[in-house]
Amino acid sequence: MEKILNYIAGNLVEPSHSAYLDNYEPGRGKVYSWVPDSDEHDVEMAFSAAKKAFSAWKNMPLEQRCAILQRLADKIGENKAALALAEAKDNGKPVSLALQVDIPRAESNMRFFATAALHWSSESHIMENEAINYTHRKPIGVVGCISPWNLPLYLFTWKIAPALAAGNCVIAKPSELTPMTAFLLSKLAIEAGLPAGVLNILHGLGPKVGDAIVKHPGIKAISFTGGTATGAYIASTVAPMFKKVSLELGGKNANLIFADADFNEMLSHTLRSSFANQGQICLCGSRILVESSIYDQFKEAFVAKVAAMQLGDPLVESTKMGALVSEAHMNKVLGYIELAKSEGGRVLCGGHRVQMEGELANGYYVAPTVIEGLGPHCRTNMEEIFGPVVTLQKFDNEEEAIELANTGSYGLSATIWTSQLQRAHRVASELHTGIVWVNCWLLRDLRTPFGGVKSSGVGREGGWEAMRFFTEPQNVCIKL
Ligand code: NDP
């Protein structure tokens, strides 16, 4: 059985206590590799390596630093097929999705920030006849990056690329549920010639090695993507330590469909925004709000398409919908479907585990599920399910649509379907979310701010701001 290893000081190493956890293949429901069960000793080793590497990395000429990170981006691109297959096996997502979205976007993350570093500049401000100020944005030092299991390599690189490009050394932890692509990335980092200690990747449990990263006094910034409860715990832990923290957390996103939308375009995108990656994307639109005049038409067309969706082996290229990430997560999703029924919801399609055949028989498959008849304030419509479950609600006018969309504690993203330009602007400006898509979904420009408001997070931006998070600004004021 393959053993995943930690990446510390440029080497692939066993965890300090040689303890390992089982790593499951969700599509088949069986253990296929072992992942290090790292602890605070591993964090200490990674920290020493990172601290030692920091001075040379931050002082390296930008062109050289950029060339190394570009080589790492190239390596991701060259190994696209192998990485996509590894991600499908580790996560249960269809290999085609990993090939089209996750891995190319991981490569783009690395390339975007590698080249951004070349254009990095500092501001200066002149106080007429009195003084000149310049702002030196210094890398922080050793920073921690912790990422979830749903888009493993994509979100992992989204954190580490700006940190490295800004001149920091990184200690990163992927989810222990999906460690394989981060392990492959450590091999690619060695091949790309990343200096030892600049990037360290530790595998293991969140409350153990993740917590040790968060609490380490020498790690001065934490960039975290994951659940809101974990984010709240991390925020409260690092606040008295005065660490910088960026939190990209959960969502319960609304998909607002107005009667004037291009129906066919909206329908095909809504299928995707509801069920891509089995609904396990923080940006999925899990609350579908439909204008009353087209509610029945939408319901009939949508449910027919959802009921026809086939689940299949994540490793087969034609598969469009695979398995959920773990047995525990599958049970959580099934529990929410039962909750929806007890709250008065009517299951229009799906609503159950799918028993696959042959070697997929033990996999964690749940039928795509559509539920109607629930009010906006019930738990099903307020809590993040993070699976292939969507609810339908009706609205009569714009005000009602906005009120429904803004209900609840999350504020990550929303999607608007309308052919009226003014309405799109009007509604978008009233939505309390970090991201709004109009007549599209999941388009991503790395220069734009990314992240949520309310319980969906704080402190995360795109483009330059993503790099700035990983710096400490120092103003130098010179008397004229
Ligand atoms: P978790 O919060 O459970 O875990 C996220 C990461 O944090 C994992 O690596 C986890 O390790 C680690 N972790 C858990 N507990 C601690 C701790 N006490 N200290 C430090 N690290 C810890 O989230 P999930 O992995 O379940 O991911 C799903 C969530 O992520 C959803 O809520 C989703 O909406 C959100 N998400 C948000 C995105 C955004 O951009 N806003 C993007 C993608 C997902 P381990 O796996 O070992 O527990």
Coordinates of C-alpha atoms and ligand atoms in Angstrom, one line a residue:
M1 CA 0.0 0.0 0.0
E2 CA 1.4 3.4 -0.9
K3 CA 2.6 5.6 2.0
I4 CA 2.2 9.3 1.7
L5 CA 5.1 11.2 3.2
N6 CA 5.5 14.7 4.8
Y7 CA 7.6 17.2 2.9
I8 CA 10.0 18.9 5.3
A9 CA 13.3 20.7 4.5
G10 CA 13.2 19.6 0.9
N11 CA 12.8 15.9 1.8
L12 CA 10.0 13.4 1.8
V13 CA 10.0 12.1 5.3
E14 CA 8.0 9.8 7.6
P15 CA 6.0 11.5 10.4
S16 CA 8.0 11.8 13.6
H17 CA 6.2 9.0 15.4
S18 CA 5.8 6.8 12.3
A19 CA 2.0 6.9 12.8
Y20 CA -0.3 6.7 9.8
L21 CA -4.0 7.0 9.1
D22 CA -6.0 5.1 6.5
N23 CA -6.7 7.0 3.3
Y24 CA -9.9 5.9 1.6
E25 CA -10.9 5.9 -2.0
P26 CA -14.5 7.2 -1.8
G27 CA -15.6 5.7 -5.2
R28 CA -14.8 2.2 -3.9
G29 CA -15.1 2.7 -0.1
K30 CA -11.8 1.1 0.6
V31 CA -8.4 2.1 2.0
Y32 CA -5.9 2.6 -0.8
S33 CA -3.0 4.4 0.9
W34 CA -1.7 5.6 4.2
V35 CA -1.4 9.2 5.3
P36 CA 1.0 10.5 8.0
D37 CA -0.7 11.2 11.4
S38 CA 1.6 14.2 12.1
D39 CA 1.8 16.2 15.3
E40 CA 3.4 19.1 16.9
H41 CA 6.9 17.5 16.6
D42 CA 6.5 17.5 12.8
V43 CA 5.4 21.1 13.0
E44 CA 8.5 22.0 15.0
M45 CA 10.7 20.4 12.4
A46 CA 8.9 22.1 9.5
F47 CA 9.2 25.4 11.4
S48 CA 13.0 25.1 11.8
A49 CA 13.4 24.3 8.1
A50 CA 11.2 27.2 7.1
K51 CA 12.9 29.6 9.4
K52 CA 16.3 28.6 8.1
A53 CA 15.2 29.0 4.5
F54 CA 13.4 32.4 4.9
S55 CA 16.3 34.8 4.6
A56 CA 17.6 33.3 1.3
W57 CA 14.1 33.0 -0.2
K58 CA 13.0 36.6 0.7
N59 CA 16.3 38.0 -0.6
M60 CA 16.4 36.0 -3.8
P61 CA 16.2 38.2 -6.9
L62 CA 12.6 38.4 -8.0
E63 CA 13.3 37.0 -11.4
Q64 CA 14.9 33.9 -9.9
R65 CA 12.0 33.4 -7.4
C66 CA 9.5 33.8 -10.1
A67 CA 11.3 31.4 -12.4
I68 CA 11.2 28.7 -9.7
L69 CA 7.5 29.2 -9.1
Q70 CA 6.9 29.2 -12.9
R71 CA 8.7 25.9 -13.1
L72 CA 6.4 24.5 -10.5
A73 CA 3.4 25.7 -12.5
D74 CA 4.9 24.0 -15.6
K75 CA 5.3 20.8 -13.6
I76 CA 1.6 20.9 -12.6
G77 CA 0.7 21.3 -16.2
E78 CA 3.0 18.6 -17.5
N79 CA 1.5 16.2 -14.9
K80 CA -2.1 17.2 -15.4
A81 CA -3.4 13.7 -16.3
A82 CA -1.7 12.0 -13.3
L83 CA -2.8 14.7 -10.9
A84 CA -6.4 14.6 -12.1
L85 CA -6.5 10.8 -11.7
A86 CA -5.0 11.0 -8.2
E87 CA -7.6 13.7 -7.2
A88 CA -10.5 11.6 -8.6
K89 CA -9.3 8.6 -6.6
D90 CA -8.7 10.6 -3.4
N91 CA -11.8 12.7 -3.5
G92 CA -14.5 10.8 -5.5
K93 CA -14.9 13.6 -8.0
P94 CA -15.1 12.7 -11.7
V95 CA -11.7 12.7 -13.3
S96 CA -13.1 14.9 -16.1
L97 CA -13.9 17.6 -13.6
A98 CA -10.4 17.4 -12.1
L99 CA -8.9 17.5 -15.6
Q100 CA -11.0 20.5 -16.8
V101 CA -11.2 22.6 -13.6
D102 CA -9.1 21.6 -10.5
I103 CA -5.7 20.9 -12.1
P104 CA -5.7 23.7 -14.7
R105 CA -6.8 26.2 -12.0
A106 CA -4.1 24.9 -9.7
E107 CA -1.5 25.6 -12.5
S108 CA -3.0 29.0 -13.1
N109 CA -2.8 29.9 -9.4
M110 CA 0.9 29.1 -9.3
R111 CA 1.6 31.0 -12.6
F112 CA -0.5 34.0 -11.7
F113 CA 1.3 34.7 -8.5
A114 CA 4.7 33.7 -9.8
T115 CA 4.4 36.4 -12.5
A116 CA 2.6 38.8 -10.2
A117 CA 5.7 38.9 -8.0
L118 CA 7.6 40.4 -11.0
H119 CA 5.2 43.4 -11.1
W120 CA 5.1 43.9 -7.3
S121 CA 5.7 47.5 -6.4
S122 CA 5.7 49.6 -3.3
E123 CA 3.7 52.9 -2.9
S124 CA 5.2 56.2 -2.0
H125 CA 3.4 59.3 -0.8
I126 CA 4.9 62.8 -0.8
M127 CA 4.0 65.4 1.8
E128 CA 4.7 68.6 -0.1
N129 CA 8.0 70.2 1.0
E130 CA 8.0 68.2 4.1
A131 CA 8.6 64.5 3.8
I132 CA 8.5 61.4 1.6
N133 CA 6.9 58.2 2.7
Y134 CA 7.4 54.9 1.2
T135 CA 5.7 51.6 2.1
H136 CA 7.9 48.6 2.3
R137 CA 5.7 45.4 2.1
K138 CA 7.9 42.8 3.8
P139 CA 7.1 39.1 3.8
I140 CA 5.9 38.0 7.2
G141 CA 8.2 35.0 7.6
V142 CA 6.8 31.6 8.2
V143 CA 3.1 31.3 7.5
G144 CA 0.5 28.5 7.8
C145 CA -1.9 27.5 5.0
I146 CA -4.7 25.0 5.8
S147 CA -7.1 23.8 3.2
P148 CA -10.2 21.5 2.8
W149 CA -10.9 18.4 0.9
N150 CA -13.4 19.5 -1.7
L151 CA -11.0 21.1 -4.3
P152 CA -7.8 19.7 -2.9
L153 CA -5.0 21.0 -5.2
Y154 CA -6.9 24.0 -6.4
L155 CA -7.5 25.5 -3.0
F156 CA -4.1 24.4 -1.7
T157 CA -2.2 26.2 -4.4
W158 CA -4.6 29.2 -4.1
K159 CA -3.1 29.7 -0.6
I160 CA 0.5 28.7 -1.0
A161 CA 1.2 30.5 -4.3
P162 CA 0.6 34.1 -3.1
A163 CA 2.5 33.3 0.2
L164 CA 5.5 32.0 -1.6
A165 CA 5.4 34.7 -4.3
A166 CA 5.5 37.4 -1.6
G167 CA 8.7 35.9 -0.2
N168 CA 7.4 33.8 2.8
C169 CA 8.2 30.3 3.7
V170 CA 5.1 28.1 4.1
I171 CA 3.9 25.3 6.3
A172 CA 0.8 23.8 4.6
K173 CA -1.7 21.2 5.6
P174 CA -4.2 19.6 3.2
S175 CA -7.2 17.8 4.5
E176 CA -6.3 14.3 5.7
L177 CA -9.3 13.1 3.6
T178 CA -7.6 14.1 0.4
P179 CA -3.8 14.3 0.8
M180 CA -2.6 12.7 -2.5
T181 CA -2.3 15.7 -4.8
A182 CA -0.5 17.7 -2.1
F183 CA 1.9 14.8 -1.8
L184 CA 2.4 14.8 -5.6
L185 CA 2.9 18.5 -5.4
S186 CA 5.8 18.1 -2.9
K187 CA 7.5 15.7 -5.5
L188 CA 7.0 18.3 -8.2
A189 CA 8.4 21.1 -5.9
I190 CA 11.6 19.0 -5.5
E191 CA 11.8 18.5 -9.3
A192 CA 11.2 22.2 -9.9
G193 CA 14.1 23.1 -7.7
L194 CA 12.2 24.9 -4.9
P195 CA 14.9 25.5 -2.2
A196 CA 14.7 23.2 0.8
G197 CA 12.4 24.5 3.6
V198 CA 10.6 27.1 1.5
L199 CA 7.5 25.0 1.3
N200 CA 6.8 22.3 3.9
I201 CA 3.7 20.1 3.6
L202 CA 2.4 18.2 6.7
H203 CA -0.3 15.6 6.6
G204 CA -2.7 14.6 9.3
L205 CA -5.7 15.6 11.4
G206 CA -7.0 19.1 11.7
P207 CA -7.4 19.1 15.5
K208 CA -3.9 17.6 15.9
V209 CA -1.3 18.8 13.4
G210 CA -3.6 21.6 12.1
D211 CA -4.1 23.0 15.6
A212 CA -0.3 22.8 16.2
I213 CA 0.3 24.9 13.1
V214 CA -2.4 27.4 14.2
K215 CA -0.9 27.7 17.8
H216 CA 2.8 27.7 16.9
P217 CA 4.1 31.1 18.2
G218 CA 6.6 31.5 15.3
I219 CA 4.0 31.1 12.6
K220 CA 2.7 34.6 12.2
A221 CA -0.2 34.3 9.7
I222 CA -2.8 31.7 9.1
S223 CA -4.7 31.4 5.8
F224 CA -7.5 29.0 6.3
T225 CA -10.3 27.6 4.0
G226 CA -12.8 25.2 5.5
G227 CA -16.0 25.1 7.6
T228 CA -17.3 28.1 9.6
A229 CA -17.1 26.3 12.9
T230 CA -13.4 25.5 12.4
G231 CA -12.8 29.1 11.2
A232 CA -14.4 30.5 14.3
Y233 CA -12.2 28.3 16.5
I234 CA -9.1 29.3 14.6
A235 CA -10.1 33.0 14.8
S236 CA -10.5 32.8 18.6
T237 CA -7.2 30.9 19.0
V238 CA -5.1 33.3 17.0
A239 CA -6.7 36.6 18.1
P240 CA -4.8 36.8 21.5
M241 CA -1.6 35.9 19.6
F242 CA -2.1 38.8 17.2
K243 CA -1.6 36.7 14.1
K244 CA -2.9 37.8 10.7
V245 CA -5.8 35.5 9.7
S246 CA -7.7 35.0 6.5
L247 CA -10.8 32.8 6.6
E248 CA -12.6 31.4 3.6
L249 CA -15.6 29.6 5.1
G250 CA -18.9 27.9 4.2
G251 CA -21.8 29.1 2.1
K252 CA -25.5 28.6 1.5
N253 CA -25.7 30.3 -1.8
A254 CA -28.9 31.5 -3.5
N255 CA -29.5 31.0 -7.2
L256 CA -32.1 33.7 -8.2
I257 CA -34.0 32.8 -11.4
F258 CA -36.2 35.6 -12.9
A259 CA -38.8 34.8 -15.5
D260 CA -37.0 36.9 -18.1
A261 CA -33.9 34.7 -18.0
D262 CA -32.7 32.7 -21.1
F263 CA -34.4 29.5 -19.9
N264 CA -32.2 26.9 -21.6
E265 CA -28.9 28.6 -20.7
M266 CA -30.1 29.0 -17.1
L267 CA -31.3 25.4 -16.9
S268 CA -28.0 23.8 -18.0
H269 CA -25.9 26.1 -15.7
T270 CA -28.2 25.5 -12.8
L271 CA -27.7 21.8 -13.1
R272 CA -24.0 22.5 -12.9
S273 CA -24.1 25.0 -10.1
S274 CA -26.3 22.6 -8.1
F275 CA -24.4 19.4 -8.5
A276 CA -20.9 19.9 -9.8
N277 CA -18.5 17.9 -7.6
Q278 CA -21.6 16.3 -6.1
G279 CA -22.6 19.7 -4.7
Q280 CA -19.4 19.8 -2.7
I281 CA -18.2 23.3 -3.9
C282 CA -18.5 26.1 -1.4
L283 CA -19.9 28.2 -4.3
C284 CA -22.7 25.8 -5.3
G285 CA -26.1 27.3 -5.4
S286 CA -28.0 25.1 -3.0
R287 CA -31.1 27.4 -2.6
I288 CA -32.8 27.8 -5.9
L289 CA -35.2 30.8 -5.9
V290 CA -37.6 30.9 -8.8
E291 CA -40.0 33.6 -9.9
S292 CA -43.6 32.3 -9.4
S293 CA -44.7 32.7 -13.0
I294 CA -42.1 30.1 -14.3
Y295 CA -41.8 28.0 -11.1
D296 CA -43.8 25.0 -12.5
Q297 CA -42.1 25.1 -15.8
F298 CA -38.7 25.3 -14.1
K299 CA -39.5 22.5 -11.6
E300 CA -40.7 20.1 -14.3
A301 CA -37.7 20.7 -16.6
F302 CA -35.1 20.7 -13.8
V303 CA -36.4 17.6 -12.0
A304 CA -36.5 15.7 -15.3
K305 CA -32.9 16.5 -15.9
V306 CA -31.7 15.8 -12.4
A307 CA -33.6 12.4 -12.3
A308 CA -31.8 11.5 -15.5
M309 CA -28.3 12.2 -14.1
Q310 CA -26.2 9.0 -13.9
L311 CA -23.7 8.4 -11.2
G312 CA -20.5 6.5 -12.1
D313 CA -16.9 5.5 -11.4
P314 CA -15.0 8.7 -10.7
L315 CA -12.0 7.2 -12.5
V316 CA -13.8 6.8 -15.8
E317 CA -13.7 9.8 -18.1
S318 CA -17.3 9.8 -19.2
T319 CA -18.6 10.0 -15.6
K320 CA -20.3 13.3 -14.7
M321 CA -21.2 12.6 -11.1
G322 CA -19.1 10.6 -8.7
A323 CA -19.0 9.8 -5.0
L324 CA -19.1 11.9 -1.8
V325 CA -15.8 12.3 -0.1
S326 CA -16.3 10.0 2.9
E327 CA -18.8 7.7 4.6
A328 CA -19.2 10.2 7.5
H329 CA -19.9 13.0 5.0
M330 CA -22.4 10.8 3.1
N331 CA -24.2 10.0 6.3
K332 CA -24.3 13.7 7.2
V333 CA -25.9 14.5 3.8
L334 CA -28.4 11.7 4.2
G335 CA -29.2 13.0 7.7
Y336 CA -30.0 16.4 6.2
I337 CA -32.4 14.8 3.7
E338 CA -34.2 13.2 6.6
L339 CA -34.3 16.5 8.4
A340 CA -35.8 18.2 5.3
K341 CA -38.6 15.6 5.3
S342 CA -39.2 16.1 9.0
E343 CA -39.4 19.9 8.4
G344 CA -42.2 19.3 5.8
G345 CA -40.1 19.2 2.6
R346 CA -41.2 17.1 -0.4
V347 CA -38.5 15.2 -2.1
L348 CA -39.0 15.6 -5.9
C349 CA -36.2 13.3 -6.9
G350 CA -33.2 11.5 -5.3
G351 CA -33.2 11.5 -1.6
H352 CA -31.3 8.3 -1.0
R353 CA -28.0 6.5 -1.2
V354 CA -27.3 4.9 -4.5
Q355 CA -26.2 1.3 -4.3
M356 CA -23.6 0.8 -7.1
E357 CA -22.5 -2.5 -8.4
G358 CA -19.3 -4.5 -8.6
E359 CA -16.2 -2.8 -7.2
L360 CA -18.1 0.4 -6.6
A361 CA -20.6 -1.4 -4.3
N362 CA -19.0 0.1 -1.1
G363 CA -18.6 3.6 -2.5
Y364 CA -20.3 6.7 -1.0
Y365 CA -22.9 7.6 -3.7
V366 CA -26.0 9.8 -3.1
A367 CA -28.6 10.5 -5.8
P368 CA -28.9 14.2 -6.7
T369 CA -31.8 15.5 -4.7
V370 CA -34.3 18.3 -5.2
I371 CA -36.7 19.3 -2.3
E372 CA -39.5 21.8 -2.3
G373 CA -42.1 23.0 0.2
L374 CA -39.7 24.4 2.8
G375 CA -39.8 27.9 4.3
P376 CA -36.7 30.1 4.2
H377 CA -35.9 29.8 8.0
C378 CA -35.9 26.1 8.4
R379 CA -32.6 24.4 9.2
T380 CA -32.5 22.8 5.7
N381 CA -32.5 26.2 4.1
M382 CA -30.2 27.8 6.7
E383 CA -27.4 25.2 7.2
E384 CA -24.7 24.2 4.8
I385 CA -25.3 20.6 3.6
F386 CA -22.4 20.5 1.2
G387 CA -23.7 17.7 -0.9
P388 CA -26.0 17.0 -3.9
V389 CA -29.1 18.5 -2.3
V390 CA -30.9 21.6 -3.4
T391 CA -34.2 23.2 -2.4
L392 CA -36.7 25.2 -4.5
Q393 CA -38.5 28.3 -3.2
K394 CA -40.8 30.8 -5.1
F395 CA -40.8 34.5 -5.1
D396 CA -43.2 37.1 -6.6
N397 CA -41.0 40.1 -7.1
E398 CA -37.5 41.5 -6.8
E399 CA -37.8 42.6 -3.2
E400 CA -38.9 39.2 -2.1
A401 CA -36.1 37.5 -4.1
I402 CA -33.5 39.7 -2.4
E403 CA -35.0 39.1 1.0
L404 CA -35.0 35.3 0.5
A405 CA -31.4 35.4 -0.9
N406 CA -30.1 37.4 2.1
T407 CA -31.8 35.1 4.7
G408 CA -29.4 33.3 6.9
S409 CA -25.9 33.7 8.3
Y410 CA -23.8 33.0 5.2
G411 CA -22.7 35.4 2.5
L412 CA -20.4 33.7 0.1
S413 CA -21.9 33.9 -3.4
A414 CA -25.1 34.3 -5.4
T415 CA -26.1 33.8 -9.0
I416 CA -28.7 35.9 -10.8
W417 CA -30.4 34.8 -14.0
T418 CA -32.1 37.7 -15.9
S419 CA -32.0 39.3 -19.3
Q420 CA -32.6 42.8 -17.8
L421 CA -29.3 44.6 -17.3
Q422 CA -30.7 47.2 -14.9
R423 CA -32.2 44.5 -12.8
A424 CA -29.0 42.5 -12.7
H425 CA -27.2 45.6 -11.3
R426 CA -30.0 46.5 -8.9
V427 CA -30.3 43.1 -7.4
A428 CA -26.5 42.4 -7.3
S429 CA -26.0 45.6 -5.2
E430 CA -28.6 44.5 -2.7
L431 CA -27.2 41.0 -2.2
H432 CA -25.0 40.6 0.9
T433 CA -22.5 38.2 -0.6
G434 CA -18.8 38.5 -1.5
I435 CA -19.4 37.2 -5.1
V436 CA -22.3 37.6 -7.5
W437 CA -22.5 35.9 -10.8
V438 CA -24.9 37.2 -13.5
N439 CA -25.9 34.7 -16.2
C440 CA -22.9 32.5 -15.4
W441 CA -21.4 30.5 -12.6
L442 CA -17.9 29.7 -11.3
L443 CA -16.1 32.0 -13.7
R444 CA -13.0 33.1 -11.9
D445 CA -10.6 36.0 -12.7
L446 CA -7.7 35.8 -10.3
R447 CA -7.4 39.6 -10.1
T448 CA -10.8 40.0 -8.5
P449 CA -11.5 39.8 -4.7
F450 CA -12.5 36.3 -3.6
G451 CA -14.2 35.4 -0.4
G452 CA -17.4 35.8 1.6
V453 CA -19.0 38.2 4.1
K454 CA -21.1 37.4 7.2
S455 CA -20.3 33.8 8.4
S456 CA -18.6 33.0 5.1
G457 CA -15.3 34.5 6.1
V458 CA -13.1 37.5 6.4
G459 CA -9.8 38.9 5.2
R460 CA -9.4 37.3 1.8
E461 CA -9.0 39.2 -1.5
G462 CA -7.7 38.4 -5.0
G463 CA -4.9 39.7 -7.1
W464 CA -2.4 41.9 -5.4
E465 CA -4.5 41.9 -2.2
A466 CA -4.0 38.1 -1.9
M467 CA -0.2 38.7 -1.9
R468 CA -0.5 41.7 0.4
F469 CA -2.2 39.5 3.0
F470 CA 1.1 37.7 3.3
T471 CA 3.1 40.9 4.0
E472 CA 3.7 43.3 6.8
P473 CA 3.7 46.9 5.6
Q474 CA 6.3 49.2 7.0
N475 CA 6.1 52.9 6.3
V476 CA 9.4 54.8 6.1
C477 CA 8.9 58.6 6.5
I478 CA 11.9 60.7 5.4
K479 CA 12.1 64.4 6.3
L480 CA 12.9 66.6 3.3
Ligands
NDP1 P1 -13.0 21.7 7.9 O1 -13.2 23.0 8.6 O2 -13.4 20.5 8.6 O3 -11.5 21.5 7.6 C1 -10.7 22.3 6.8 C2 -9.3 22.1 7.1 O4 -9.0 22.5 8.4 C3 -8.8 20.6 7.0 O5 -7.5 20.6 6.5 C4 -8.9 20.2 8.4 O6 -8.2 19.0 8.7 C5 -8.4 21.4 9.1 N1 -8.8 21.5 10.5 C6 -9.9 21.0 11.1 N2 -9.9 21.3 12.5 C7 -8.8 22.1 12.7 C8 -8.3 22.8 13.8 N3 -8.9 22.7 15.0 N4 -7.2 23.5 13.6 C9 -6.6 23.6 12.4 N5 -7.0 23.0 11.3 C10 -8.2 22.3 11.4 O7 -13.7 21.8 6.5 P2 -13.9 20.7 5.4 O8 -12.5 20.1 5.1 O9 -15.0 19.8 5.8 O10 -14.3 21.5 4.1 C11 -15.6 21.8 3.8 C12 -15.9 23.3 4.2 O11 -15.0 24.2 3.5 C13 -17.3 23.7 3.8 O12 -17.8 24.4 4.8 C14 -17.0 24.6 2.6 O13 -18.0 25.5 2.4 C15 -15.7 25.2 3.0 N6 -15.1 25.8 1.8 C16 -15.0 27.2 1.7 C17 -14.4 27.7 0.6 C18 -14.3 29.2 0.4 O14 -13.5 29.6 -0.5 N7 -15.0 30.0 1.1 C19 -13.9 26.9 -0.5 C20 -14.0 25.5 -0.3 C21 -14.6 25.0 0.9 P3 -9.0 17.6 8.7 O15 -9.5 17.4 7.3 O16 -7.9 16.7 9.1 O17 -10.1 17.8 9.7

